[in-house]
mmCIF file of C-alpha atoms in Angstrom:
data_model
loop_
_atom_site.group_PDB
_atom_site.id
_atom_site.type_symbol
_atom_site.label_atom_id
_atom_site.label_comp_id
_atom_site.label_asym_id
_atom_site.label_seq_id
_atom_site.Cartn_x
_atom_site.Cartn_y
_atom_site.Cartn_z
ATOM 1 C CA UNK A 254 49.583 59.811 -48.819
ATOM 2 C CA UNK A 255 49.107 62.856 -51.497
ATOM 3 C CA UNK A 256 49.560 66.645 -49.359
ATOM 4 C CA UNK A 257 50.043 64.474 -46.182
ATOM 5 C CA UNK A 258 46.357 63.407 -45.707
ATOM 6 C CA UNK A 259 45.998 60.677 -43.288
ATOM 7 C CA UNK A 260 42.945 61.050 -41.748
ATOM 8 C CA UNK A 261 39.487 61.348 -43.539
ATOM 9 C CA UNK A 262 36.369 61.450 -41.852
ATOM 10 C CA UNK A 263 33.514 60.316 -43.756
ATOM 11 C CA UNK A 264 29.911 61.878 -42.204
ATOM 12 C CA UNK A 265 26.906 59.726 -43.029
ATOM 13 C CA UNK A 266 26.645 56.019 -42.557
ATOM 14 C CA UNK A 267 24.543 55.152 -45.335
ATOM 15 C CA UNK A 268 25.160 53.290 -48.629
ATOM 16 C CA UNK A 269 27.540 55.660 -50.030
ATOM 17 C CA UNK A 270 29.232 57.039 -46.676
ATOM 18 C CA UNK A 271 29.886 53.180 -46.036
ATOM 19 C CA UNK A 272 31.668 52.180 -49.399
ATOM 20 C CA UNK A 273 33.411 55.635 -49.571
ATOM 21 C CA UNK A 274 35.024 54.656 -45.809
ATOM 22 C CA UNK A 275 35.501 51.099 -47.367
ATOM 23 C CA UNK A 276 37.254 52.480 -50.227
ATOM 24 C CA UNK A 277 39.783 55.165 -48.693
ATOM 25 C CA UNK A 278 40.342 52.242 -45.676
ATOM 26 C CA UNK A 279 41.640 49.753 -48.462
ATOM 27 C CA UNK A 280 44.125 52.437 -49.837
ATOM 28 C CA UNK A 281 45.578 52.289 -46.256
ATOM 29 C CA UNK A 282 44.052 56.032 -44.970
ATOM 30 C CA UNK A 283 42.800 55.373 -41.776
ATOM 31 C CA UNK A 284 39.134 56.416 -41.693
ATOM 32 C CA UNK A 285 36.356 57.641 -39.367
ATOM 33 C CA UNK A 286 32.732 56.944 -40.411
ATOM 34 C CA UNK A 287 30.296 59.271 -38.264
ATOM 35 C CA UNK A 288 26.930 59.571 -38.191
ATOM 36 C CA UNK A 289 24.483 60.803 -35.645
ATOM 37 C CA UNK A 290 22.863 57.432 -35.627
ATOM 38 C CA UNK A 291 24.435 54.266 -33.826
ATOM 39 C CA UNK A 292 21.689 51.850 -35.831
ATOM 40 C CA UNK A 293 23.133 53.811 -39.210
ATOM 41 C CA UNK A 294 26.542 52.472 -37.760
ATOM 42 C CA UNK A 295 25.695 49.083 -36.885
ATOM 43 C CA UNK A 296 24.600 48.813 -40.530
ATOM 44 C CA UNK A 297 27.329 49.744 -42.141
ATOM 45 C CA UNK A 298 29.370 47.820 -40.176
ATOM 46 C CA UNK A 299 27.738 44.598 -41.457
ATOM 47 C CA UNK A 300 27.541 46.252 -45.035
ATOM 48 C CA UNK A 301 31.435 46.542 -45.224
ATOM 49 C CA UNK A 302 32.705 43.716 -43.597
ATOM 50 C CA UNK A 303 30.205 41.277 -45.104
ATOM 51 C CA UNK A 304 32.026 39.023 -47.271
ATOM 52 C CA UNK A 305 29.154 37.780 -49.509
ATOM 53 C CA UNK A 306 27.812 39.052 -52.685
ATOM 54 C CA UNK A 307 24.080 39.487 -51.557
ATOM 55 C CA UNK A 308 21.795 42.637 -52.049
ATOM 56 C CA UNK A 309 24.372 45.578 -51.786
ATOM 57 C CA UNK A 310 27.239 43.732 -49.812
ATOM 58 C CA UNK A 311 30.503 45.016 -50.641
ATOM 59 C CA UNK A 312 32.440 42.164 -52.446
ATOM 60 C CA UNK A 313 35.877 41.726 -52.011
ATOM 61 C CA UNK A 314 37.022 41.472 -55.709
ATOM 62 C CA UNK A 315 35.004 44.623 -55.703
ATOM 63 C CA UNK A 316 37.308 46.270 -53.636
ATOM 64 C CA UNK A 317 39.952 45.490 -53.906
ATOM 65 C CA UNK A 318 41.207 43.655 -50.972
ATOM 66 C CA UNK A 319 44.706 43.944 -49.780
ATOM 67 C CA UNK A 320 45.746 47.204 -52.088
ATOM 68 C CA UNK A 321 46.891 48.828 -48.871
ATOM 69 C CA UNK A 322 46.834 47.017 -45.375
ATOM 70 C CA UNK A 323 43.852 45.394 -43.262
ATOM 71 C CA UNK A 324 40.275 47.087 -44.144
ATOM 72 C CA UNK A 325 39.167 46.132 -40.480
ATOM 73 C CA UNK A 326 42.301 48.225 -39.119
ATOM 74 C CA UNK A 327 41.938 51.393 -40.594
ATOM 75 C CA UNK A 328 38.111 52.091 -39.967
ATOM 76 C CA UNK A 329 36.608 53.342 -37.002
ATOM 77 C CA UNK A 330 33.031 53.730 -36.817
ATOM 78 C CA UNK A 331 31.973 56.964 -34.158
ATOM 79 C CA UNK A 332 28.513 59.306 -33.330
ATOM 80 C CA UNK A 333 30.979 61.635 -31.566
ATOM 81 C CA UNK A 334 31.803 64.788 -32.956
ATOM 82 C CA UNK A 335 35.219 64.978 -31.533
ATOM 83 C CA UNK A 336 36.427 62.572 -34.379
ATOM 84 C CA UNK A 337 36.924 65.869 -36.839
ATOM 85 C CA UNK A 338 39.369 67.227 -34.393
ATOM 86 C CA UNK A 339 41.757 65.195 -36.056
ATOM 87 C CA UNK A 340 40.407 65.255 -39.879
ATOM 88 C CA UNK A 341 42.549 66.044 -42.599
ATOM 89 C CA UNK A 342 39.984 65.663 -44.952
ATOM 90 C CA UNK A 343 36.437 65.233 -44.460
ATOM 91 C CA UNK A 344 33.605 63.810 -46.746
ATOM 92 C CA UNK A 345 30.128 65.129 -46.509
ATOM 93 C CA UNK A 346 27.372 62.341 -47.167
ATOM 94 C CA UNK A 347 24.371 62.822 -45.251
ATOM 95 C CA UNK A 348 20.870 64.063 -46.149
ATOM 96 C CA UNK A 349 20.587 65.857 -49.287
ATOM 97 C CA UNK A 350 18.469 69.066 -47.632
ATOM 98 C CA UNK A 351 20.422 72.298 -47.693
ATOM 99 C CA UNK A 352 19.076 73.742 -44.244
ATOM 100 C CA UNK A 353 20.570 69.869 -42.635
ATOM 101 C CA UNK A 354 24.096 70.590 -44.592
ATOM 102 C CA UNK A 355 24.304 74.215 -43.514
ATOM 103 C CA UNK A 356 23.803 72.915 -39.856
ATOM 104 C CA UNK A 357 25.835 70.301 -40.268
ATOM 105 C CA UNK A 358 29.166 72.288 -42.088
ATOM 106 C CA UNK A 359 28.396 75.358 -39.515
ATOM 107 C CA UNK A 360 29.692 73.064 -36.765
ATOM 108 C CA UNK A 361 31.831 70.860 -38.182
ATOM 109 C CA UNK A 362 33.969 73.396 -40.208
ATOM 110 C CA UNK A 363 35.200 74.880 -36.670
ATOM 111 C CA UNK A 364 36.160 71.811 -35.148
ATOM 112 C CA UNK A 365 38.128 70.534 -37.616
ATOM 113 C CA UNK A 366 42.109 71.808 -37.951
ATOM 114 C CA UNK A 367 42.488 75.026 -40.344
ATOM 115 C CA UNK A 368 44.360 73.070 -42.585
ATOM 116 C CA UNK A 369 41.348 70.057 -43.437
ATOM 117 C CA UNK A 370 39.977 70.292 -46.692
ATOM 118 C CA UNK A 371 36.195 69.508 -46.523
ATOM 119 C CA UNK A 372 34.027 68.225 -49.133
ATOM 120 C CA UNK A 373 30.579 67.566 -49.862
ATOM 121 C CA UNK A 374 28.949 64.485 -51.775
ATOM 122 C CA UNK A 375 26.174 66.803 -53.014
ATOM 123 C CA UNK A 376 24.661 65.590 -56.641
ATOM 124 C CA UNK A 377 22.674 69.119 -56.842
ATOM 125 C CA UNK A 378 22.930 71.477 -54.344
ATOM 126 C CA UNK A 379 24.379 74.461 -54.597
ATOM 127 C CA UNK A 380 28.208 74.610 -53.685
ATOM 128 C CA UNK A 381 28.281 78.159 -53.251
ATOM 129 C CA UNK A 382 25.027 78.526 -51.073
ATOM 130 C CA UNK A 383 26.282 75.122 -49.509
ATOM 131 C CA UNK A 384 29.796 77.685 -48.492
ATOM 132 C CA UNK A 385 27.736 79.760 -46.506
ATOM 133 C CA UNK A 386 28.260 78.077 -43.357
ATOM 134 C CA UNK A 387 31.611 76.802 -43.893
ATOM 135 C CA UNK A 388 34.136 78.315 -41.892
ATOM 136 C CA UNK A 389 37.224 79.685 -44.265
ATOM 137 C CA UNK A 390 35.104 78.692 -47.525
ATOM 138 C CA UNK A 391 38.207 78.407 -49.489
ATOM 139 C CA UNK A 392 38.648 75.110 -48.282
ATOM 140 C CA UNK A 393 35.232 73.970 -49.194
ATOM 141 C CA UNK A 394 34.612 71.634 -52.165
ATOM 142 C CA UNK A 395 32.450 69.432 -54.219
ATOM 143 C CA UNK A 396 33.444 65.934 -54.459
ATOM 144 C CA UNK A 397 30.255 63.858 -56.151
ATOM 145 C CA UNK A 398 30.578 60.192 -56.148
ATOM 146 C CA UNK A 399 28.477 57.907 -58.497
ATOM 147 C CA UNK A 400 26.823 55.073 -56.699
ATOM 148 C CA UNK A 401 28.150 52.679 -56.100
ATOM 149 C CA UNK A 402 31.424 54.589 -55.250
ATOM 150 C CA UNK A 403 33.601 51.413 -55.001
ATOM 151 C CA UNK A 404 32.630 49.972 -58.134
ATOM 152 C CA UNK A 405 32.001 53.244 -60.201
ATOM 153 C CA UNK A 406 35.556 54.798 -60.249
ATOM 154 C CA UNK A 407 33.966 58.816 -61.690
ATOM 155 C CA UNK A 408 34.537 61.519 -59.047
ATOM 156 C CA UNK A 409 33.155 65.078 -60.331
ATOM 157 C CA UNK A 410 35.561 67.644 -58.538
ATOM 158 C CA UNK A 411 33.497 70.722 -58.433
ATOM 159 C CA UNK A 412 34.814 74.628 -57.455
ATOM 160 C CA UNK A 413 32.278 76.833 -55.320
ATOM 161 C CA UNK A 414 32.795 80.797 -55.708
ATOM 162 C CA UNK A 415 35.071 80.956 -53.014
ATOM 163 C CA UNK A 416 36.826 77.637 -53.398
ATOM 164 C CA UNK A 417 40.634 78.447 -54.322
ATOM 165 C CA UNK A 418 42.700 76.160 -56.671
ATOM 166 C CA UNK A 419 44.341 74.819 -54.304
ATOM 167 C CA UNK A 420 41.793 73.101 -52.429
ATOM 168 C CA UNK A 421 40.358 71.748 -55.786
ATOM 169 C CA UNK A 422 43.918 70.234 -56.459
ATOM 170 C CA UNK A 423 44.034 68.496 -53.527
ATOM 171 C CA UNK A 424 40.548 66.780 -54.020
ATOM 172 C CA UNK A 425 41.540 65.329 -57.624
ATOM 173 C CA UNK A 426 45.439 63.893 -56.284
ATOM 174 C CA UNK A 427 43.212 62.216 -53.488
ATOM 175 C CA UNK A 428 40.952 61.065 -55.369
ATOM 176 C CA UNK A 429 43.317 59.768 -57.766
ATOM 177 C CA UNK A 430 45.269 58.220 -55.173
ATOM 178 C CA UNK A 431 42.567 56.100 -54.399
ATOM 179 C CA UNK A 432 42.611 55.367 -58.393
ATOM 180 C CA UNK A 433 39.515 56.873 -59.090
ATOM 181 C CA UNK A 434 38.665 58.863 -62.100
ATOM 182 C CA UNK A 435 37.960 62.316 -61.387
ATOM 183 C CA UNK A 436 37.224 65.356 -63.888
ATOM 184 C CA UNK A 437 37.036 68.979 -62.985
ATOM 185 C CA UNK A 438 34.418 71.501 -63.717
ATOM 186 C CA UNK A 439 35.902 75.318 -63.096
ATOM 187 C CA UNK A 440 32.543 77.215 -62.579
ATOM 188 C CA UNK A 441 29.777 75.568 -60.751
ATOM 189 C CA UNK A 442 26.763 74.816 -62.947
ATOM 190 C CA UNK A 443 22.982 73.465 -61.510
ATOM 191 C CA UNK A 444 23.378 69.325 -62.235
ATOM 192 C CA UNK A 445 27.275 69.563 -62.541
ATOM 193 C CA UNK A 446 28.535 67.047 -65.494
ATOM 194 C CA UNK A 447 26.585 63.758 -64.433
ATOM 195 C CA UNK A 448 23.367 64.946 -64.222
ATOM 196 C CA UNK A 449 22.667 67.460 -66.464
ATOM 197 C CA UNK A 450 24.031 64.446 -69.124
ATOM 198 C CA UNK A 451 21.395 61.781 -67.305
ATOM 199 C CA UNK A 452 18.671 64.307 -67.274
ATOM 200 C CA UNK A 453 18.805 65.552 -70.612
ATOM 201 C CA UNK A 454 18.754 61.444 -72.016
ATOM 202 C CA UNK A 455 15.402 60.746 -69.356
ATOM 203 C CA UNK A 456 13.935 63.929 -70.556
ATOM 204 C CA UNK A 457 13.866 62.892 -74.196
ATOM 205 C CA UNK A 458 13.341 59.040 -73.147
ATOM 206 C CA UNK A 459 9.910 60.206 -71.241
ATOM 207 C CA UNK A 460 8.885 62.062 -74.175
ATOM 208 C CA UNK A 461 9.097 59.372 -76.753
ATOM 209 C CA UNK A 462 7.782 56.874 -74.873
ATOM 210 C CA UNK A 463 4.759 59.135 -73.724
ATOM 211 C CA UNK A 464 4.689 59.708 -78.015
ATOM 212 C CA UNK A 465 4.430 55.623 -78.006
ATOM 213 C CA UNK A 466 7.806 55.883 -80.460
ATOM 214 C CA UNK A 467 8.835 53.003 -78.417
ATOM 215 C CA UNK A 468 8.476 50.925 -75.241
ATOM 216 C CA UNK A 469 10.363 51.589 -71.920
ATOM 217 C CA UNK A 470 12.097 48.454 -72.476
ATOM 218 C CA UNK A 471 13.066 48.893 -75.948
ATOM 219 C CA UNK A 472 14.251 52.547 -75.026
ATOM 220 C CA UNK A 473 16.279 50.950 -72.132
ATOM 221 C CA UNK A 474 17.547 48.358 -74.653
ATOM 222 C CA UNK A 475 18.809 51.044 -76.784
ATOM 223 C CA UNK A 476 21.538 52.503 -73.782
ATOM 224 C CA UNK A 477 22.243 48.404 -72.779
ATOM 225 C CA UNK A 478 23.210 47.416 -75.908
ATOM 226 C CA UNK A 479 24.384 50.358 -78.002
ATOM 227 C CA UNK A 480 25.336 53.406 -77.167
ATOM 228 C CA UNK A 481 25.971 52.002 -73.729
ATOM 229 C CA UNK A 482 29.091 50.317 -74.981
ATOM 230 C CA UNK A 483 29.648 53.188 -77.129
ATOM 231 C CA UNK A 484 29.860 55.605 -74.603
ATOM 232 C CA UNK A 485 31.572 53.423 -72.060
ATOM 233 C CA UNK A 486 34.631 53.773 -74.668
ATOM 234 C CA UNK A 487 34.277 57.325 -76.382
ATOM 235 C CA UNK A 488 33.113 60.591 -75.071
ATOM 236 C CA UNK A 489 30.404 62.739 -77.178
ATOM 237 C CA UNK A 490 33.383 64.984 -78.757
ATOM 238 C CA UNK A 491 35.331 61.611 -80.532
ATOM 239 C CA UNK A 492 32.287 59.949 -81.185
ATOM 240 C CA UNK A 493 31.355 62.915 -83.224
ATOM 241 C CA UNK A 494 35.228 63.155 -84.763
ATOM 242 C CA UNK A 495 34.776 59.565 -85.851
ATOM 243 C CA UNK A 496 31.552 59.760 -87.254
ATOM 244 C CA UNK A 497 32.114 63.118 -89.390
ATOM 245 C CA UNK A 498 31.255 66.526 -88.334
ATOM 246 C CA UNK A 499 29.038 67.283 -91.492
ATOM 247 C CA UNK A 500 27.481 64.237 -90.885
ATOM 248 C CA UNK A 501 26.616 65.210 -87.478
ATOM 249 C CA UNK A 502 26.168 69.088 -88.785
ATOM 250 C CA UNK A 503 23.630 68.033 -90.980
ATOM 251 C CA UNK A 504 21.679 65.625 -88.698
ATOM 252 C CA UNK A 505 22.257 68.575 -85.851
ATOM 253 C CA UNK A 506 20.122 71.040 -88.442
ATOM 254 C CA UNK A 507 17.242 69.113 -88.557
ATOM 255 C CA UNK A 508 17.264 67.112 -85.188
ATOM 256 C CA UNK A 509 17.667 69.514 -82.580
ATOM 257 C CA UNK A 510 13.940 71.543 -83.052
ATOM 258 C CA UNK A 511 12.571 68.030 -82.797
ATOM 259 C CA UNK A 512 14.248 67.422 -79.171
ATOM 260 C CA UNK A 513 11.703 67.538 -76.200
ATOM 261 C CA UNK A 514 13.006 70.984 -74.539
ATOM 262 C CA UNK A 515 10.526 70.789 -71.864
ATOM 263 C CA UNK A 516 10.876 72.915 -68.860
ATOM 264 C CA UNK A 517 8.849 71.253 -66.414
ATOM 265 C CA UNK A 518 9.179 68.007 -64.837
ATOM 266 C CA UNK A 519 7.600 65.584 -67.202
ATOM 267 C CA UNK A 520 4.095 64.046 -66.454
ATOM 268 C CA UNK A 521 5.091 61.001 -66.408
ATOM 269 C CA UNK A 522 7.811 61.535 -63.600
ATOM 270 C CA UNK A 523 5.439 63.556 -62.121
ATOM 271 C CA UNK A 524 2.443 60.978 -61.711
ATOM 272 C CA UNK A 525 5.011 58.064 -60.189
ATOM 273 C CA UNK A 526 6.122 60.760 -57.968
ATOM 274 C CA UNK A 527 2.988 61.469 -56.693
ATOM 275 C CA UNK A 528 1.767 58.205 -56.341
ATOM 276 C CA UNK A 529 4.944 56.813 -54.065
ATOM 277 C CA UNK A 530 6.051 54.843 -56.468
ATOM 278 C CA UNK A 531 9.811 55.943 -56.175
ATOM 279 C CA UNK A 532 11.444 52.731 -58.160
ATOM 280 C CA UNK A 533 13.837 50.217 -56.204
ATOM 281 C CA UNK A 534 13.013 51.737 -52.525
ATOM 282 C CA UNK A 535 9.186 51.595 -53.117
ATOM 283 C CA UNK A 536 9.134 48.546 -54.917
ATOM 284 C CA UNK A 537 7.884 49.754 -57.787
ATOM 285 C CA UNK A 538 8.317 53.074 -60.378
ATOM 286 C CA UNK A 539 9.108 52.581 -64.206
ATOM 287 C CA UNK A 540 8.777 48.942 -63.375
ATOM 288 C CA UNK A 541 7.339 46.948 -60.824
ATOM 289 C CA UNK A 542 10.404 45.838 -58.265
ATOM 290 C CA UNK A 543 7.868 43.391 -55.786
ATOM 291 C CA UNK A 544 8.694 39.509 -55.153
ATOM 292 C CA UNK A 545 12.487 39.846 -54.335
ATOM 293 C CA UNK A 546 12.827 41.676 -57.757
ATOM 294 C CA UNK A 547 14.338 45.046 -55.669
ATOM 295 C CA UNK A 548 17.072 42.527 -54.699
ATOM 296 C CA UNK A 549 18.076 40.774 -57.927
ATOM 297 C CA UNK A 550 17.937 44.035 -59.933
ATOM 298 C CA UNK A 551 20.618 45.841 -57.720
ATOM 299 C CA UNK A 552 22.909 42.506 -57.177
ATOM 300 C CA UNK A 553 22.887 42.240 -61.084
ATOM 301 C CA UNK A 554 23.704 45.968 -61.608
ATOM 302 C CA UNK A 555 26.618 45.782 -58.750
ATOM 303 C CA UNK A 556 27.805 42.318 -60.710
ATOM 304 C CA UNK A 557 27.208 43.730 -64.152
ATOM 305 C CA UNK A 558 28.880 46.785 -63.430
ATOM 306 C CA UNK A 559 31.942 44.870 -61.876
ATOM 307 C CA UNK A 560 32.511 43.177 -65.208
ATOM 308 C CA UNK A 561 32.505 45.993 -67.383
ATOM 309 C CA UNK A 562 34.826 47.759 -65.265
ATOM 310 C CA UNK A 563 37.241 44.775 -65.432
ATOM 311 C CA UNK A 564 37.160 45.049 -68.563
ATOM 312 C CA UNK A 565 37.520 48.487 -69.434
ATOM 313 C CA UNK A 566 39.741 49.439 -66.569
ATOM 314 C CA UNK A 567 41.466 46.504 -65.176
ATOM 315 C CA UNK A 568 42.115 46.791 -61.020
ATOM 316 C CA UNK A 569 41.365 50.261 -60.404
#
């Protein structure tokens, strides 16, 4: 185990909380899932140790069975607090509502050894304002998972004000120990790396198909079967060397005053938002998700994504 971390508490029982502690249990740390909520538990209980492929059940080729001892040994499911008395490293991933974090790392930061590094699953939130309730900040730090975190292997290691190096070291070795992928970002930035990226393509994707440029299918189209594979190979920086930077210069000059740059939420987000429609959990948002659709679309994402990362990067 990297820096002598054994024990990693994982707070939050839902989707991602439950195939983090699946994850970290198969790489033979011996994990605590907590949550508040004994129903939460039960749940992701059944999620984990369900050995079909239906809905968001955790496949075993997805995880890698057998990498590092029994699954069922190492996890321990618990509401009580007293679990982080033993932590050595502990993985917010509850409720994304800063006033419910600071409560949450106000407590929990004092009951866990000096020594525990302690991270948060955040995709937005502040890190810095986040460090306001953490006892001895300097151990505090941003660990975003993409979901599904045991198929997706992308951890985004982010430093808070007062996080030191240190701490930020540790969280990359651990995650790579779990053969992950994880990049760093040195100053903390609203969006991080992931979603400033994913909100700058929706942004212009809402805008020209509000223009009628093209349909929401054809613009989905466009990521699934081109520059999807091209960017699941090559990052923006080589696909730019390989094309030709006066290409791109020249393309840049014209191209980038046509860009939507608008600074409000689009209208279009804006209307579905207001209406309920919130995609997949509502049944319905770009698309219409009713008739068992909700199911089929995320077991053919989990399967699709399986492949491709297979493919690309063998048994993580």
């Amino acid at each position: 185990m990297v820096h002598k971390i054994q024990n990693v508490v994982i707070a939050g029982a839902g989707i991602m909380g439950a195939s983090i502690a699946r994850l970290f249990a198969s790489f033979q740390y011996r994990v605590t899932l907590y949550d508040i909520s004994r129903e939460a538990l039960d749940k992701s209980r059944e999620l984990i140790f369900a050995d079909n492929e239906q809905g968001t059940g955790m496949a075993k080729e997805a995880l890698a069975e057998g990498k590092g001892g029994k699954v069922r040994e190492n996890i321990v499911f618990s509401s009580d607090k007293e679990c982080f008395g033993q932590a050595d490293f502990v993985i917010e991933a509850i409720v994304e509502k800063m006033e419910i974090k600071h409560r949450f790392f106000e407590e929990i930061s004092r009951l866990v050894p000096e020594r525990a590094v302690l991270t948060s699953n955040t995709s937005g939130l502040s890190l810095t304002e986040i460090a306001k309730a953490v006892h001895l900040p300097e151990r505090f730090c941003g660990m975003h998972w993409l979901n599904p975190p045991h198929i997706c292997p992308l951890i985004e290691v982010i430093k808070g004000q007062r996080t030191r190096q240190e701490t930020a070291d540790i969280v990359f070795d651990v995650a790579r120990d779990i053969r992950r992928y994880p990049v760093r970002l040195q100053k903390e930035v609203p969006g991080f790396l992931i979603n400033r990226f994913q909100f700058a393509i929706l942004r212009e994707a809402m805008a020209l198909a509000e223009e009628g440029v093209a349909s929401r299918e054809d613009i989905d189209n466009v990521f699934k079967y081109g520059l999807g594979l091209r960017y699941a190979c090559l990052g923006p920086f080589e696909i730019a060397d390989l094309g030709g930077l006066d290409t791109f210069y020249h393309i840049a000059d014209y191209l980038f005053r046509d860009l939507s740059d608008a600074k409000e939420v689009h209208r279009m987000l804006a209307n579905l938002y207001r209406k309920g429609d919130f995609g997949v959990k509502s049944g319905k948002g770009f698309y219409d998700y009713g008739n068992g659709r909700d199911r089929a679309v995320i077991h053919k994402r989990d399967m699709d994504f399986q492949k491709v990362s297979k493919c690309l990067y063998g048994e993580l």
